[in-house]
Amino acid sequence: MTQSNPRISKAVIPAAGLGTRFLPATKATPKEMLPVVDKPAIQYVVEEAVAAGLSDVLMITGRNKRPLEDHFDRNYELEEALSRKGDESRLKAVQASSDLATMHYVRQGDPRGLGHAVLCAAPHVGDQPFAVLLGDDLIDPRDPLLSRMVDVREREGGSVIALMEVDPSQIHQYGCAAVEPTADGDVVRVTQLVEKPERAEAPSNLAIIGRYVLDPAVFAILRETEPGRGNEIQLTDALQKLAADEKAGGPVHGVVFKGRRYDTGDRGDYLRAIVRLACEREDLGPEFRDFLRSYVTEEMQRN
Ligand code: G1P
């Protein structure tokens, strides 16, 4: 177990997935680059890490992920063209993604699951606690979650996961936690974790959503974790070992999130995320809401 409690500065973002649910859009474009309104989904996630004070970002990528590196790098020709035109606001938007964080990339090579992706971060992370953010979950910046998790890690040590109550019929899509309450209303002690259980076997309706603050002890456990569900090395299985055996690098706490989360993992959720975020935008929202209102009225008249 790591005794010291250094400030967390590194974020790891697994981004090696093939994005098969969005084919053919993802044939030549990484799914992380699909726009959510006018920004690629992955930029929201990097912005969230930076907002929580984590400005060293490691992306775990794979083949065909070059556009991710280009997006967070300078684009001098484009910047030149925009500044010649005097288009300051677009110039700022283009520069924002390259100024955001210190980006690092490592390739996963042989994608063997989320646990394996996190293990690829070990040489970069070293012996420090670190955060993991999964790109399919967008957390509304008005409801900060990661900074709360960092606070809990700094107070309690060990690892901290993000949990959210879901309808029991949905729990088979998530890692699921058995928990005990703590003195803090939004913080629980995790006693057991199961990856994507059947509804009947789920110990609760608390789902892991894609934010983790991990003790570096997780790396040693991951090295010994056998492939689990889907024949993949599961991060949930490694965290279960930490939760069950405090000497291995526990404890594991959960922050129960009640804020706004947008799922961009499948096509229906992705569409809903775009509509919700577009409605809330100051520049696009008012007109888009008007459109939606008349669209819904027409739909209701038709049915
Ligand atoms: C992963 C994790 C799962 C977690 C989910 C959150 O699953 O393995 O425990 O609940 O992310 O989005 P995936 O959705 O990548 O299959």
CSV table of C-alpha atoms and ligand atoms in Angstrom, one decimal, residues 114 134 136-137 173-175 195-196 208-210 212 234 236 261, ligand 1:
chain,number,residue,atom,x,y,z
A,114,LEU,CA,-10.0,-2.0,-19.9
A,134,LEU,CA,-13.7,6.7,-19.9
A,136,ASP,CA,-18.2,7.1,-23.3
A,137,ASP,CA,-19.3,9.0,-20.2
A,173,GLN,CA,-24.4,-3.1,-18.7
A,174,TYR,CA,-22.2,-1.9,-15.9
A,175,GLY,CA,-19.8,-2.9,-13.1
A,195,GLU,CA,-18.5,-6.8,-13.7
A,196,LYS,CA,-21.8,-6.7,-15.6
A,208,ILE,CA,-19.7,2.1,-11.9
A,209,ILE,CA,-19.6,5.1,-14.2
A,210,GLY,CA,-16.4,5.8,-16.1
A,212,TYR,CA,-11.8,6.2,-11.2
A,234,GLN,CA,-11.4,-6.3,-16.3
A,236,THR,CA,-13.5,-4.2,-12.1
A,261,ARG,CA,-24.2,12.4,-17.0
B,1,G1P,C1,-16.7,-0.3,-18.5
B,1,G1P,C2,-16.4,-1.0,-17.2
B,1,G1P,C3,-17.7,-1.1,-16.4
B,1,G1P,C4,-18.3,0.3,-16.2
B,1,G1P,C5,-18.5,1.0,-17.6
B,1,G1P,C6,-18.9,2.5,-17.4
B,1,G1P,O1,-17.5,-1.1,-19.3
B,1,G1P,O2,-15.9,-2.3,-17.5
B,1,G1P,O3,-17.5,-1.6,-15.1
B,1,G1P,O4,-19.5,0.2,-15.6
B,1,G1P,O5,-17.3,1.0,-18.3
B,1,G1P,O6,-19.2,3.1,-18.6
B,1,G1P,P1,-17.7,-0.8,-20.9
B,1,G1P,O7,-18.8,0.2,-21.0
B,1,G1P,O8,-16.4,-0.3,-21.5
B,1,G1P,O9,-18.1,-2.1,-21.5
